[in-house]
Short mmCIF file of C-alpha atoms in Angstrom, two decimals:
data_model
loop_
_atom_site.label_atom_id
_atom_site.label_comp_id
_atom_site.label_asym_id
_atom_site.label_seq_id
_atom_site.Cartn_x
_atom_site.Cartn_y
_atom_site.Cartn_z
CA MET A 138 -28.64 -25.14 3.80
CA GLU A 139 -27.67 -27.85 1.35
CA LYS A 140 -26.10 -31.00 2.72
CA LEU A 141 -22.33 -30.60 2.53
CA VAL A 142 -20.21 -33.12 0.72
CA LYS A 143 -17.61 -34.80 2.90
CA GLY A 144 -14.13 -34.77 1.48
CA ASN A 145 -10.68 -33.28 1.51
CA LEU A 146 -9.38 -29.73 1.32
CA ILE A 147 -6.62 -28.19 -0.78
CA TYR A 148 -5.02 -24.76 -0.36
CA GLY A 149 -2.69 -22.81 -2.63
CA GLN A 150 -0.76 -19.55 -2.70
CA SER A 151 -0.43 -17.34 -5.76
CA GLY A 152 1.09 -14.03 -6.82
CA GLY A 153 3.58 -11.90 -4.90
CA PRO A 154 4.53 -13.07 -1.39
CA THR A 155 3.72 -10.98 1.68
CA SER A 156 4.60 -10.84 5.36
CA VAL A 157 1.34 -12.50 6.38
CA ILE A 158 0.14 -14.83 3.62
CA ASN A 159 1.31 -17.79 5.71
CA SER A 160 -0.78 -16.49 8.59
CA SER A 161 -3.87 -16.96 6.42
CA ALA A 162 -2.76 -20.55 5.81
CA TYR A 163 -2.41 -20.98 9.57
CA GLY A 164 -5.93 -19.67 10.19
CA LEU A 165 -7.37 -22.03 7.58
CA PHE A 166 -5.46 -25.12 8.72
CA LYS A 167 -6.22 -24.58 12.40
CA GLU A 168 -9.90 -24.22 11.61
CA THR A 169 -9.97 -27.46 9.60
CA ARG A 170 -8.90 -29.40 12.69
CA LYS A 171 -12.21 -28.50 14.31
CA HIS A 172 -14.19 -30.08 11.47
CA LYS A 173 -12.80 -33.58 10.98
CA ASP A 174 -16.35 -34.82 10.52
CA ILE A 175 -16.45 -33.06 7.13
CA ILE A 176 -12.85 -32.20 6.22
CA GLU A 177 -11.10 -35.57 6.28
CA LYS A 178 -7.66 -34.61 4.98
CA VAL A 179 -5.88 -31.32 4.29
CA TYR A 180 -3.44 -30.69 1.45
CA ALA A 181 -1.49 -27.75 0.03
CA MET A 182 -0.41 -27.26 -3.54
CA HIS A 183 3.33 -26.83 -3.86
CA TYR A 184 3.67 -23.77 -6.13
CA GLY A 185 -0.03 -23.18 -6.62
CA ILE A 186 -1.94 -24.38 -9.67
CA GLU A 187 1.33 -25.13 -11.46
CA GLY A 188 2.28 -27.51 -8.65
CA LEU A 189 -1.18 -29.08 -8.66
CA LEU A 190 -0.87 -29.85 -12.38
CA ASN A 191 2.44 -31.57 -11.60
CA GLU A 192 0.76 -33.45 -8.72
CA ASP A 193 3.19 -31.76 -6.34
CA ILE A 194 1.00 -31.87 -3.25
CA ILE A 195 1.88 -31.42 0.43
CA ASP A 196 0.15 -33.41 3.18
CA ILE A 197 -0.63 -30.83 5.90
CA ASP A 198 -1.93 -33.42 8.34
CA LYS A 199 1.62 -34.58 9.06
CA TYR A 200 2.32 -31.24 10.80
CA ASN A 201 1.26 -30.82 14.42
CA ASP A 202 -0.18 -27.65 15.96
CA GLU A 203 3.25 -26.50 17.13
CA ASP A 204 4.63 -26.89 13.61
CA LEU A 205 1.80 -24.78 12.22
CA LYS A 206 2.52 -21.94 14.65
CA ALA A 207 5.78 -21.27 12.79
CA LEU A 208 3.65 -20.09 9.86
CA LEU A 209 2.85 -16.96 11.90
CA THR A 210 6.46 -15.78 11.83
CA THR A 211 7.43 -17.01 8.37
CA PRO A 212 7.43 -14.33 5.64
CA GLY A 213 7.02 -15.11 1.97
CA ALA A 214 4.78 -17.77 0.44
CA ILE A 215 6.15 -20.87 2.17
CA PHE A 216 4.05 -23.32 0.14
CA GLY A 217 5.36 -21.83 -3.08
CA SER A 218 3.74 -19.16 -5.19
CA ASN A 219 3.30 -18.94 -8.95
CA ARG A 220 2.01 -16.73 -11.73
CA TYR A 221 0.37 -19.46 -13.76
CA LYS A 222 -2.43 -18.45 -16.09
CA LEU A 223 -5.21 -20.78 -17.07
CA ASN A 224 -6.81 -19.75 -20.34
CA ASP A 225 -10.41 -20.58 -21.18
CA ASP A 226 -11.56 -24.17 -20.78
CA ILE A 227 -11.53 -24.73 -24.52
CA THR A 228 -7.94 -23.64 -25.11
CA ASP A 229 -6.74 -25.31 -21.91
CA LYS A 230 -9.30 -28.13 -21.70
CA GLU A 231 -6.60 -30.73 -21.06
CA LYS A 232 -5.37 -28.77 -18.02
CA PHE A 233 -8.86 -28.27 -16.62
CA ASP A 234 -9.61 -31.97 -17.05
CA LYS A 235 -6.37 -32.82 -15.27
CA ILE A 236 -7.25 -30.54 -12.34
CA ILE A 237 -10.69 -32.12 -11.96
CA ASN A 238 -9.24 -35.62 -12.25
CA LEU A 239 -6.72 -34.78 -9.52
CA PHE A 240 -9.52 -33.37 -7.38
CA LYS A 241 -11.33 -36.68 -7.83
CA LYS A 242 -8.19 -38.72 -7.12
CA TYR A 243 -7.58 -36.89 -3.83
CA ASN A 244 -11.30 -36.41 -3.13
CA ILE A 245 -10.90 -32.62 -3.05
CA ARG A 246 -14.20 -30.93 -2.30
CA TYR A 247 -12.91 -27.73 -0.68
CA PHE A 248 -10.64 -25.49 -2.73
CA PHE A 249 -8.99 -22.34 -1.32
CA TYR A 250 -6.65 -20.03 -3.23
CA ASN A 251 -4.79 -17.25 -1.45
CA GLY A 252 -3.95 -14.33 -3.72
CA GLY A 253 -4.93 -11.16 -5.53
CA ASN A 254 -6.82 -10.19 -8.70
CA ASP A 255 -5.40 -12.82 -11.04
CA SER A 256 -5.73 -15.56 -8.41
CA MET A 257 -9.44 -14.82 -8.04
CA GLU A 258 -9.87 -15.29 -11.78
CA THR A 259 -8.18 -18.69 -11.50
CA ILE A 260 -10.61 -19.81 -8.77
CA LEU A 261 -13.56 -18.70 -10.86
CA LYS A 262 -12.40 -20.61 -13.94
CA ILE A 263 -11.77 -23.85 -12.04
CA SER A 264 -15.03 -23.64 -10.11
CA ARG A 265 -17.07 -23.02 -13.24
CA TYR A 266 -15.42 -25.90 -15.06
CA ALA A 267 -16.15 -28.20 -12.11
CA LYS A 268 -19.82 -27.20 -12.38
CA LYS A 269 -19.72 -27.82 -16.13
CA VAL A 270 -18.55 -31.41 -15.66
CA GLY A 271 -20.78 -32.04 -12.66
CA TYR A 272 -18.16 -32.22 -9.90
CA THR A 273 -19.12 -30.52 -6.63
CA ILE A 274 -16.51 -28.28 -4.98
CA TYR A 275 -16.70 -25.34 -2.61
CA SER A 276 -14.19 -22.73 -3.72
CA ILE A 277 -13.32 -19.65 -1.67
CA GLY A 278 -10.78 -16.90 -2.32
CA ILE A 279 -8.58 -15.74 0.56
CA PRO A 280 -7.41 -12.16 -0.15
CA LYS A 281 -3.75 -11.17 -0.25
CA THR A 282 -1.78 -8.36 -1.83
CA ILE A 283 0.51 -5.64 -0.56
CA ASP A 284 -0.85 -3.44 -3.37
CA ASN A 285 -4.15 -3.02 -1.47
CA ASP A 286 -5.98 -2.87 -4.78
CA LEU A 287 -8.75 -5.47 -4.39
CA VAL A 288 -12.16 -3.86 -4.82
CA LEU A 289 -14.84 -4.35 -2.14
CA LEU A 290 -12.21 -4.68 0.60
CA ASP A 291 -11.35 -1.84 2.95
CA HIS A 292 -7.78 -3.15 2.82
CA THR A 293 -6.00 -6.40 2.06
CA PRO A 294 -3.83 -8.63 4.26
CA GLY A 295 -0.21 -7.83 3.50
CA TYR A 296 -0.70 -4.11 2.99
CA LEU A 297 -0.22 -2.92 6.56
CA SER A 298 3.06 -4.78 7.08
CA ALA A 299 4.41 -3.42 3.80
CA ALA A 300 3.22 0.08 4.79
CA ASN A 301 5.09 -0.20 8.09
CA PHE A 302 8.28 -1.19 6.30
CA ILE A 303 7.99 1.61 3.73
CA ALA A 304 7.27 4.29 6.34
CA ASN A 305 10.21 3.23 8.51
CA SER A 306 12.56 2.89 5.54
CA VAL A 307 11.67 6.32 4.17
CA SER A 308 12.14 7.81 7.66
CA GLU A 309 15.61 6.25 7.88
CA ILE A 310 16.53 7.61 4.45
CA TYR A 311 15.33 11.06 5.49
CA TYR A 312 17.36 11.14 8.71
CA ASP A 313 20.41 9.74 6.99
CA ASP A 314 20.40 12.59 4.47
CA PHE A 315 19.73 15.22 7.13
CA SER A 316 22.85 14.08 8.94
CA TYR A 317 24.64 16.39 6.51
CA LYS A 318 24.27 20.14 6.05
CA LYS A 319 23.96 19.54 2.34
CA GLY A 320 22.65 16.23 1.15
CA ARG A 321 21.24 14.77 -2.03
CA ILE A 322 18.10 14.38 -4.04
CA ASN A 323 17.04 10.91 -2.88
CA ILE A 324 14.49 9.07 -4.99
CA VAL A 325 12.78 6.09 -3.34
CA GLU A 326 10.97 3.68 -5.66
CA VAL A 327 8.03 1.78 -4.22
CA MET A 328 6.04 -1.07 -5.77
CA GLY A 329 2.73 -0.18 -7.36
CA ARG A 330 1.90 -0.99 -10.98
CA ASN A 331 -1.50 0.66 -11.23
CA THR A 332 -2.16 2.08 -7.80
CA GLY A 333 -0.43 4.30 -5.26
CA TRP A 334 -1.60 2.75 -1.99
CA LEU A 335 1.90 1.55 -1.07
CA THR A 336 3.59 4.78 -2.09
CA ALA A 337 1.00 6.77 -0.14
CA SER A 338 1.92 4.83 3.00
CA SER A 339 5.29 6.63 3.00
CA LYS A 340 3.28 9.63 4.27
CA LEU A 341 3.37 7.91 7.68
CA ALA A 342 7.02 8.98 7.95
CA GLU A 343 5.72 12.44 8.80
CA LEU A 344 4.56 11.10 12.16
CA ASN A 345 8.13 11.33 13.43
CA GLY A 346 9.14 14.56 11.71
CA ALA A 347 10.42 13.25 8.41
CA LYS A 348 9.48 15.42 5.45
CA ILE A 349 8.81 13.93 2.03
CA ASP A 350 9.02 16.71 -0.52
CA LEU A 351 7.41 14.97 -3.47
CA ILE A 352 5.24 11.85 -3.80
CA TYR A 353 4.05 10.57 -7.17
CA VAL A 354 1.47 7.82 -7.76
CA PRO A 355 0.06 6.15 -10.92
CA GLU A 356 -3.45 7.55 -10.42
CA VAL A 357 -2.34 10.85 -11.99
CA ASP A 358 -0.17 11.64 -15.01
CA PHE A 359 3.49 12.38 -14.29
CA ASP A 360 4.91 15.59 -15.75
CA LEU A 361 8.65 15.04 -16.14
CA ASP A 362 9.55 18.68 -16.80
CA ASN A 363 7.55 19.81 -13.77
CA PHE A 364 9.26 17.17 -11.61
CA LEU A 365 12.74 18.25 -12.68
CA LYS A 366 11.90 21.89 -12.01
CA LYS A 367 10.40 21.24 -8.57
CA SER A 368 13.09 18.85 -7.35
CA LYS A 369 15.83 21.34 -8.29
CA GLU A 370 14.00 24.24 -6.63
CA ILE A 371 13.56 22.24 -3.41
CA TYR A 372 17.19 21.16 -3.40
CA ASP A 373 18.49 24.66 -4.11
CA LYS A 374 16.42 26.00 -1.21
CA LYS A 375 17.03 23.27 1.40
CA GLY A 376 20.12 21.36 0.28
CA HIS A 377 18.00 18.21 0.53
CA CYS A 378 15.13 16.70 -1.43
CA LEU A 379 13.30 13.44 -0.73
CA VAL A 380 11.09 11.94 -3.42
CA VAL A 381 8.95 8.80 -3.18
CA ILE A 382 7.65 7.42 -6.42
CA SER A 383 5.53 4.47 -7.59
CA GLU A 384 7.17 2.11 -10.05
CA GLY A 385 4.15 2.45 -12.36
CA ILE A 386 4.04 6.22 -12.89
CA HIS A 387 3.25 7.23 -16.46
CA ASP A 388 2.99 10.30 -18.66
CA LYS A 389 -0.22 11.76 -20.08
CA ASN A 390 -0.04 9.30 -22.99
CA GLY A 391 0.14 6.31 -20.66
CA ASN A 392 3.83 5.63 -21.27
CA ILE A 393 5.59 4.16 -18.22
CA ILE A 394 8.36 6.52 -17.08
CA GLY A 395 11.83 5.05 -17.40
CA LYS A 396 10.62 1.59 -18.40
CA LEU A 397 13.70 -0.56 -18.86
CA LYS A 398 12.07 -3.70 -20.30
CA GLU A 399 9.26 -4.59 -22.67
CA GLU A 400 8.76 -8.00 -21.03
CA GLU A 401 5.33 -9.06 -19.78
CA ASP A 402 4.29 -11.83 -17.42
CA VAL A 403 1.72 -14.48 -18.33
CA PHE A 404 -1.12 -12.18 -17.27
CA GLY A 405 0.09 -9.43 -19.63
CA HIS A 406 1.55 -7.20 -16.90
CA THR A 407 4.62 -5.22 -17.98
CA GLN A 408 7.69 -5.97 -15.88
CA LEU A 409 8.37 -2.75 -13.99
CA GLY A 410 11.27 -1.35 -11.98
CA GLY A 411 13.90 1.22 -12.78
CA VAL A 412 12.09 4.56 -12.70
CA SER A 413 14.21 5.75 -9.73
CA VAL A 414 17.42 4.96 -11.61
CA TYR A 415 16.18 6.77 -14.68
CA LEU A 416 15.14 9.92 -12.80
CA ALA A 417 18.27 10.04 -10.62
CA ASN A 418 20.54 9.75 -13.66
CA LEU A 419 18.52 12.42 -15.46
CA ILE A 420 18.86 14.87 -12.57
CA THR A 421 22.59 14.25 -12.27
CA SER A 422 23.23 14.73 -15.97
CA LYS A 423 20.99 17.79 -16.23
CA PHE A 424 21.85 19.66 -13.03
CA ASN A 425 25.03 18.00 -11.75
CA ILE A 426 23.35 17.47 -8.37
CA LYS A 427 24.21 14.50 -6.17
CA THR A 428 21.42 11.95 -6.30
CA ARG A 429 20.77 8.51 -4.97
CA TYR A 430 18.11 6.06 -6.05
CA ILE A 431 16.73 3.49 -3.62
CA GLU A 432 14.51 0.73 -4.98
CA LEU A 433 12.81 -0.95 -2.01
CA SER A 434 11.94 -3.85 -4.30
CA LEU A 435 11.43 -7.23 -2.62
CA LEU A 436 12.26 -5.92 0.85
CA GLN A 437 8.87 -4.23 1.20
CA ARG A 438 6.96 -7.29 0.07
CA ALA A 439 7.74 -9.91 2.70
CA ASN A 440 9.50 -8.05 5.46
CA SER A 441 9.75 -9.60 8.91
CA ILE A 442 11.33 -6.52 10.52
CA VAL A 443 8.21 -4.46 11.22
CA PRO A 444 5.24 -6.77 10.62
CA SER A 445 1.87 -5.37 11.63
CA LYS A 446 0.08 -7.23 14.43
CA ILE A 447 -3.24 -6.12 13.00
CA ASP A 448 -2.19 -7.45 9.61
CA THR A 449 -1.28 -10.83 11.08
CA LYS A 450 -4.49 -11.03 13.11
CA GLU A 451 -6.67 -10.17 10.10
CA ALA A 452 -4.81 -12.58 7.82
CA ILE A 453 -5.42 -15.42 10.28
CA LYS A 454 -9.07 -14.45 10.49
CA CYS A 455 -9.47 -14.40 6.70
CA GLY A 456 -8.16 -17.98 6.52
CA ALA A 457 -10.43 -19.18 9.31
CA LYS A 458 -13.46 -17.34 7.91
CA ALA A 459 -12.86 -18.85 4.46
CA LEU A 460 -13.52 -22.33 5.86
CA GLU A 461 -16.41 -21.14 7.99
CA PHE A 462 -18.10 -19.68 4.91
CA ALA A 463 -17.36 -22.77 2.79
CA LEU A 464 -18.96 -25.00 5.42
CA LYS A 465 -22.14 -22.96 4.97
CA GLY A 466 -22.26 -24.12 1.36
CA ASN A 467 -20.79 -21.01 -0.26
CA ASN A 468 -18.95 -21.26 -3.55
CA GLU A 469 -17.17 -18.83 -5.89
CA LYS A 470 -16.85 -16.27 -3.11
CA ILE A 471 -14.03 -14.20 -1.61
CA VAL A 472 -13.60 -13.24 2.04
CA THR A 473 -13.63 -9.46 2.40
CA ILE A 474 -12.65 -7.07 5.18
CA LYS A 475 -15.18 -4.33 5.92
CA ARG A 476 -14.35 -1.53 8.36
CA VAL A 477 -17.03 -0.94 10.97
CA SER A 478 -15.44 1.88 12.98
CA ASN A 479 -12.21 3.82 13.44
CA THR A 480 -12.47 4.45 17.20
CA PRO A 481 -12.13 1.76 18.27
CA TYR A 482 -10.76 0.25 15.09
CA LYS A 483 -13.05 -2.64 14.18
CA VAL A 484 -13.71 -4.73 11.06
CA ASN A 485 -16.16 -7.42 9.97
CA TYR A 486 -15.54 -10.27 7.54
CA LYS A 487 -18.04 -10.66 4.74
CA LEU A 488 -18.41 -12.59 1.50
CA GLU A 489 -18.54 -11.18 -2.02
CA ASP A 490 -18.82 -12.85 -5.39
CA ILE A 491 -15.38 -13.58 -6.79
CA GLU A 492 -16.61 -12.31 -10.15
CA SER A 493 -17.05 -8.86 -8.56
CA VAL A 494 -13.38 -8.77 -7.55
CA ALA A 495 -11.44 -10.71 -10.20
CA ASN A 496 -9.40 -8.47 -12.53
CA LYS A 497 -10.79 -5.26 -11.07
CA ILE A 498 -8.67 -2.54 -9.45
CA LYS A 499 -9.31 -0.35 -6.42
CA PHE A 500 -7.48 2.91 -7.08
CA LEU A 501 -6.18 5.38 -4.52
CA PRO A 502 -8.95 8.03 -4.24
CA LEU A 503 -8.03 11.37 -5.75
CA ALA A 504 -9.03 12.97 -2.44
CA TYR A 505 -5.85 11.41 -0.99
CA ILE A 506 -3.67 13.25 -3.53
CA ASN A 507 -2.85 16.94 -3.04
CA GLU A 508 -4.04 19.65 -5.42
CA SER A 509 -0.66 20.00 -7.17
CA LEU A 510 -0.61 16.21 -7.77
CA ASP A 511 2.87 15.82 -6.31
CA ASN A 512 2.19 14.62 -2.76
CA ILE A 513 -0.32 12.82 -0.55
CA SER A 514 -2.91 14.89 1.31
CA ASP A 515 -3.47 14.72 5.07
CA LYS A 516 -6.87 13.18 4.36
CA PHE A 517 -5.06 9.88 3.76
CA PHE A 518 -4.32 9.74 7.50
CA GLU A 519 -8.07 9.33 8.17
CA TYR A 520 -7.86 6.06 6.26
CA ILE A 521 -4.58 4.58 7.45
CA LEU A 522 -3.95 5.85 11.00
CA PRO A 523 -6.62 3.74 12.72
CA MET A 524 -4.94 0.63 11.30
CA VAL A 525 -1.37 1.48 12.31
CA LYS A 526 -1.97 3.16 15.66
CA GLU A 527 -3.88 0.29 17.24
CA LYS A 528 -2.82 -0.48 20.82
CA GLY A 529 -0.12 -3.15 20.94
CA ASP A 530 0.97 -2.71 17.33
CA LYS A 531 4.48 -1.58 16.45
CA GLU A 532 4.44 2.10 15.59
CA ILE A 533 6.70 4.05 13.28
CA PHE A 534 9.89 4.67 15.23
CA LYS A 535 10.15 7.86 17.28
CA ALA A 536 12.84 10.41 16.42
CA PHE A 537 14.44 13.01 18.67
CA LYS A 538 13.51 16.57 17.74
CA LEU A 539 16.09 19.37 17.78
#
């Protein structure tokens, strides 16, 4: 193993907040305190790369161990997130030079960024520029996203807590509507631009007797006429209809259903949200049936109501493992979670090249979607149940059965 360079460490958060991103920070910071012989000082960027460029840097060493424990119960990205895009090092040379100069000023040799696809690309760009100018850093990606769409990972920290929230929320909506002999067509909108992992997690509501009539995900084309026909038929038969839908569903031509805005973020992602409103209004105007749209929106992203203990434990481990791997001389890598067994549920933490993960998407397998493409198959339970039924974790609430 090459001789490690002594120096300081900097950590940043990027992308959408989660319930457990701060737990990864906790795992990393706690681990650094065991290696004062190499990691001399620990910093955090305030608002990620954007904060770094503004030299808005937090001294983590001023917080004691008791202070750090509060990270475990703090949702959201407490050190400040961002969606700041670095272009290539020719277009943004001035910014790359500033980052390296700041690394030199603060003697940063260990660089950790906690995020999803776009965040991994940012690490790769900075690390490669550091190599180009001859400055040694060890850069490791710490995974995070409720979307669960990072390739080479069995699942991502943040997903299980969001899944718990979605499953419980959908169950509550179901039982609310079934309080009445005749209810509504309820349409629940879940986050998910390109993938249906989050929406699929609503299937867990069936564990306590809730019945979701229709579930639609972005992995398959959405047929509007077929949806209108089916939702009306279900409502006419039962007096109730519960639909869960991903915000990113699209027609066969790739057009986002009910897109309200043409705005894009700096990474070129269309700003989504509003499909539930669009479909509910369409049903009401076409069939004069009572509808209600429920957009779970930010509530699913950083909930502290039903956080997953497994999620928290794995997030901490990812942070700690990131430093462990960096201290073995690794660079331009991401910590990954690999499932070893379901019974008992067990995972290992491995390293993969960041280049293999950056800007790539892990889609919900078609085997998890039913044949009529309007619900999630029971096969999905094989994937998710071991992670949410672990002993000591909070389960989906139990409902009385008539």
